[in-house]
Short mmCIF file of C-alpha atoms in Angstrom, two decimals:
data_model
loop_
_atom_site.label_atom_id
_atom_site.label_comp_id
_atom_site.label_asym_id
_atom_site.label_seq_id
_atom_site.Cartn_x
_atom_site.Cartn_y
_atom_site.Cartn_z
CA ILE A 24 -23.45 45.79 66.03
CA HIS A 25 -23.39 47.60 63.26
CA SER A 26 -19.37 46.37 62.56
CA SER A 27 -21.09 42.39 62.59
CA SER A 28 -24.16 43.35 60.59
CA SER A 29 -21.74 45.14 58.26
CA ARG A 30 -19.33 42.10 57.88
CA SER A 31 -22.77 39.63 58.07
CA THR A 32 -23.49 41.91 54.75
CA MET A 33 -20.43 41.27 53.16
CA ALA A 34 -20.17 37.70 53.46
CA GLU A 35 -24.09 37.21 51.76
CA MET A 36 -22.83 39.48 49.08
CA ARG A 37 -19.69 37.82 48.29
CA GLN A 38 -21.50 34.63 48.48
CA ARG A 39 -23.69 36.28 45.77
CA GLY A 40 -21.24 37.14 43.44
CA GLN A 41 -19.63 33.90 43.73
CA ALA A 42 -23.25 31.99 43.04
CA ALA A 43 -23.21 34.82 40.39
CA ASP A 44 -19.71 33.80 39.15
CA ALA A 45 -20.56 30.58 39.23
CA PRO A 46 -22.74 30.24 35.83
CA LYS A 47 -20.14 32.22 33.98
CA MET A 48 -16.87 29.83 34.72
CA GLU A 49 -18.65 26.84 33.87
CA SER A 50 -20.10 28.45 30.85
CA LYS A 51 -16.37 29.67 29.91
CA GLN A 52 -14.67 26.43 30.97
CA GLY A 53 -17.44 24.92 28.17
CA ASP A 54 -16.70 27.11 25.48
CA GLY A 55 -13.00 26.17 26.11
CA ASP A 56 -13.86 22.96 25.72
CA ALA A 57 -15.97 22.87 22.74
CA ALA A 58 -13.65 25.13 21.22
CA ALA A 59 -10.59 22.64 21.86
CA ALA A 60 -13.52 19.82 20.22
CA ALA A 61 -14.31 21.96 17.78
CA THR A 62 -10.26 22.18 17.68
CA ALA A 63 -10.03 18.54 17.12
CA ASP A 64 -12.35 17.72 15.64
CA GLY A 65 -11.75 20.37 12.56
CA ALA A 66 -7.79 19.07 12.83
CA GLU A 67 -9.03 15.22 12.30
CA GLY A 68 -11.37 16.58 9.31
CA GLU A 69 -8.31 18.16 7.88
CA GLN A 70 -6.29 15.03 8.46
CA LYS A 71 -8.48 12.67 6.42
CA LYS A 72 -9.57 15.95 3.83
CA LEU A 73 -5.78 15.87 3.41
CA HIS A 74 -5.98 12.20 3.11
CA VAL A 75 -8.62 11.83 0.86
CA GLY A 76 -7.78 14.57 -1.45
CA ARG A 77 -4.27 13.72 -2.82
CA GLY A 78 -5.72 10.06 -2.40
CA SER A 79 -8.12 7.62 -4.72
CA LYS A 80 -12.05 9.18 -4.45
CA THR A 81 -12.74 5.66 -4.73
CA PRO A 82 -15.62 5.58 -2.15
CA ASP A 83 -14.24 3.09 1.06
CA ARG A 84 -16.82 -0.02 1.26
CA CYS A 85 -15.66 0.21 -2.69
CA ARG A 86 -11.75 0.25 -2.43
CA ARG A 87 -12.16 -2.24 0.94
CA PHE A 88 -13.56 -4.90 -1.70
CA LEU A 89 -10.94 -4.26 -3.87
CA LEU A 90 -8.67 -5.20 -1.16
CA SER A 91 -10.05 -7.84 0.30
CA THR A 92 -9.46 -11.38 0.64
CA PRO A 93 -12.18 -12.73 -1.41
CA PHE A 94 -11.85 -10.34 -4.81
CA LYS A 95 -8.55 -10.82 -5.08
CA ILE A 96 -9.99 -14.95 -5.02
CA LEU A 97 -12.82 -14.26 -6.96
CA VAL A 98 -9.95 -12.37 -9.39
CA LEU A 99 -7.73 -15.85 -8.96
CA THR A 100 -10.12 -17.84 -10.28
CA LEU A 101 -11.06 -16.46 -13.21
CA VAL A 102 -7.24 -16.17 -14.30
CA ILE A 103 -7.07 -19.61 -13.17
CA VAL A 104 -10.29 -21.04 -15.61
CA VAL A 105 -8.69 -18.78 -19.18
CA PRO A 106 -5.80 -21.15 -19.90
CA SER A 107 -7.29 -24.16 -18.05
CA TYR A 108 -9.91 -24.48 -20.46
CA GLY A 109 -8.08 -23.70 -23.70
CA LEU A 110 -5.98 -26.79 -22.13
CA MET A 111 -8.26 -29.04 -21.54
CA SER A 112 -10.96 -27.90 -24.02
CA PHE A 113 -9.31 -26.28 -26.67
CA ALA A 114 -6.47 -28.45 -27.27
CA PRO A 115 -6.99 -32.03 -28.08
CA ILE A 116 -9.73 -30.25 -30.94
CA ALA A 117 -7.15 -28.08 -32.53
CA LEU A 118 -3.62 -30.99 -32.37
CA PRO A 119 -5.31 -33.32 -33.77
CA VAL A 120 -6.73 -30.82 -36.89
CA LEU A 121 -2.78 -29.61 -36.96
CA GLY A 122 -1.73 -33.03 -37.82
CA ILE A 123 0.06 -33.73 -34.07
CA GLU A 124 -1.29 -37.00 -32.74
CA GLY A 125 0.12 -39.37 -30.06
CA ILE A 126 2.60 -39.55 -28.29
CA LEU A 127 4.03 -35.75 -30.30
CA GLN A 128 0.68 -34.20 -27.72
CA VAL A 129 3.05 -34.91 -24.95
CA PRO A 130 5.45 -32.16 -25.03
CA ILE A 131 2.73 -29.67 -26.40
CA TYR A 132 0.68 -30.51 -23.20
CA LEU A 133 3.88 -30.53 -21.11
CA ILE A 134 5.13 -27.27 -22.09
CA GLY A 135 1.56 -26.16 -22.16
CA ILE A 136 1.07 -26.79 -18.69
CA TRP A 137 4.16 -25.53 -17.19
CA LEU A 138 3.72 -21.79 -18.67
CA THR A 139 0.00 -22.12 -16.90
CA VAL A 140 1.71 -23.24 -13.65
CA GLN A 141 4.25 -20.64 -14.04
CA PHE A 142 1.21 -17.57 -15.06
CA ILE A 143 -0.91 -18.52 -12.05
CA TYR A 144 1.61 -19.00 -9.01
CA ASN A 145 3.07 -15.59 -10.31
CA PHE A 146 -0.10 -13.77 -10.73
CA ALA A 147 -0.86 -15.13 -6.68
CA MET A 148 2.34 -14.07 -5.18
CA SER A 149 1.51 -10.62 -6.74
CA GLN A 150 -1.30 -10.80 -4.96
CA PHE A 151 -0.73 -12.07 -2.05
CA THR A 152 2.23 -10.85 -0.64
CA ASP A 153 3.09 -7.75 0.81
CA PRO A 154 4.89 -5.37 -1.17
CA GLY A 155 6.81 -3.81 1.73
CA SER A 156 6.19 -2.22 4.57
CA THR A 157 7.67 0.93 5.56
CA MET A 158 6.75 1.34 9.59
CA SER A 159 10.07 -1.17 10.38
CA VAL A 160 12.60 0.69 8.33
CA LYS A 161 14.32 3.52 10.14
CA PRO A 162 16.29 6.41 9.45
CA THR A 163 20.62 6.01 10.36
CA TYR A 164 20.09 9.60 11.63
CA GLU A 165 16.19 9.38 12.96
CA ALA A 166 16.19 12.88 13.82
CA ILE A 167 16.13 14.40 10.90
CA GLY A 168 14.82 11.84 8.40
CA GLN A 169 17.94 11.21 6.70
CA TYR A 170 19.08 7.94 5.61
CA GLU A 171 22.80 7.38 4.56
CA MET A 172 23.51 5.64 0.88
CA VAL A 173 25.42 2.09 0.68
CA PHE A 174 25.91 -0.42 -1.56
CA ALA A 175 24.11 -3.31 -1.40
CA ASP A 176 26.03 -5.80 -2.76
CA ASP A 177 29.35 -4.28 -1.27
CA ALA A 178 28.61 -3.93 2.48
CA ASP A 179 32.09 -4.18 3.68
CA ARG A 180 32.56 -0.69 1.85
CA GLY A 181 30.25 0.95 4.13
CA PRO A 182 28.13 4.10 3.41
CA LEU A 183 29.30 6.45 0.16
CA THR A 184 31.02 9.75 1.03
CA GLN A 185 31.06 13.05 0.12
CA VAL A 186 33.87 13.83 -2.39
CA ASP A 187 34.68 17.65 -0.71
CA SER A 188 34.69 16.53 3.30
CA GLY A 189 34.25 13.39 3.37
CA GLU A 190 31.24 13.05 5.14
CA PRO A 191 28.42 10.36 4.07
CA LEU A 192 26.51 10.89 1.39
CA LEU A 193 22.73 11.34 3.03
CA TYR A 194 19.65 10.81 1.19
CA ALA A 195 17.43 14.06 1.75
CA PRO A 196 14.40 13.37 4.50
CA ASN A 197 10.73 13.15 3.00
CA TRP A 198 8.06 12.52 5.17
CA CYS A 199 4.85 11.00 4.84
CA ASP A 200 2.37 13.64 6.10
CA HIS A 201 -0.84 10.69 6.17
CA CYS A 202 1.04 8.01 7.98
CA ALA A 203 3.29 10.80 9.96
CA HIS A 204 6.77 8.91 9.68
CA TRP A 205 9.79 9.13 7.72
CA LYS A 206 9.72 6.95 4.00
CA PRO A 207 12.86 5.81 2.96
CA PRO A 208 14.68 6.37 -0.19
CA ARG A 209 12.02 5.31 -3.70
CA ALA A 210 9.34 4.93 -0.70
CA HIS A 211 6.13 6.23 -1.86
CA HIS A 212 2.31 6.46 -0.49
CA CYS A 213 -0.29 4.17 -1.82
CA SER A 214 -3.48 6.17 -1.87
CA PHE A 215 -5.47 3.66 -2.30
CA CYS A 216 -4.49 1.23 0.10
CA ARG A 217 -3.43 4.01 2.53
CA ARG A 218 0.35 2.95 3.75
CA CYS A 219 3.68 3.65 2.50
CA THR A 220 5.42 0.75 0.52
CA LEU A 221 8.36 0.45 0.23
CA ARG A 222 10.24 0.13 -3.84
CA MET A 223 6.69 0.88 -4.52
CA ASP A 224 6.18 1.15 -9.29
CA HIS A 225 1.92 1.35 -8.80
CA HIS A 226 -0.90 0.05 -7.42
CA CYS A 227 -2.27 -2.88 -9.59
CA PRO A 228 -6.43 -2.91 -9.60
CA PHE A 229 -6.41 -6.62 -10.72
CA THR A 230 -4.07 -8.07 -8.08
CA GLY A 231 -5.84 -5.53 -5.19
CA ASN A 232 -2.61 -5.09 -4.27
CA CYS A 233 0.56 -2.40 -4.58
CA ILE A 234 3.25 -3.77 -6.62
CA GLY A 235 7.03 -2.95 -4.31
CA TYR A 236 10.07 -4.63 -3.27
CA ARG A 237 9.13 -7.64 -2.00
CA ASN A 238 5.86 -8.86 -5.51
CA HIS A 239 7.46 -6.73 -8.18
CA GLY A 240 9.76 -10.11 -9.42
CA HIS A 241 6.50 -11.76 -9.67
CA PHE A 242 4.81 -9.08 -10.93
CA VAL A 243 7.41 -9.17 -13.92
CA LEU A 244 7.68 -13.28 -14.06
CA MET A 245 3.44 -12.59 -14.07
CA TYR A 246 3.60 -10.47 -17.34
CA THR A 247 6.91 -12.91 -18.46
CA PHE A 248 5.09 -15.83 -18.99
CA ALA A 249 1.47 -14.23 -20.22
CA ILE A 250 3.41 -13.16 -23.17
CA LEU A 251 5.04 -16.42 -23.22
CA GLY A 252 1.62 -18.40 -22.89
CA LEU A 253 -0.08 -16.24 -25.69
CA ALA A 254 3.34 -16.33 -28.15
CA TYR A 255 3.15 -20.58 -27.36
CA ALA A 256 -0.55 -20.48 -28.30
CA LEU A 257 -0.30 -18.31 -31.16
CA ALA A 258 2.46 -20.17 -32.46
CA LEU A 259 0.59 -23.59 -32.65
CA LEU A 260 -2.59 -22.25 -34.66
CA LEU A 261 -0.47 -20.34 -37.14
CA PRO A 262 0.29 -23.52 -39.16
CA SER A 263 -3.36 -24.32 -39.34
CA HIS A 264 -3.93 -20.60 -41.95
#
């Protein structure tokens, strides 16, 4: 009887001990989950801080608007209005004053229209052409992030080799902490667009786009025709003074 009562007493003590330890285990588990969540939140916050700290200080709503299609259309509309107003309103008044009348005005208008169309077209292409994403460009050796140096215009020659060893000449690896992938040579991370761009030149606030591999030519032509258009207008006005 004594033995059975002792066993029942021990069983009751174990049950009480387990019942007393259960809240502690739950508390430890809860503390562990909270610590893990805090660590994850801290890492995410640190990543955001890294991204914003090294990048643009522009408020996020303002940044999204300056990258949006409505903003680009607004700027493009202003770009279209200015030279078009000059051709339709100013030229008919200025040309007779300069003594250019009748059929002689035709080549003047044709040159002005051609310069205007080229300027507007290249401005729009600079706005709406993707400058080039690095996500689809994988390193030759993806594990170490290195690219082989080759001639773009002579693929038959293969990669360049080192003089002393004959091994392929490789670009140094370049890792983007923001996008978490390898960056090809001459690629840079745009803190305003928050993406890596191939052959990035700069971010243009007027076009609302990065200037890179695929739209750099349009950007250069836009400025070229803008300068030619201004020089053409000044050349027409100089004889009047």
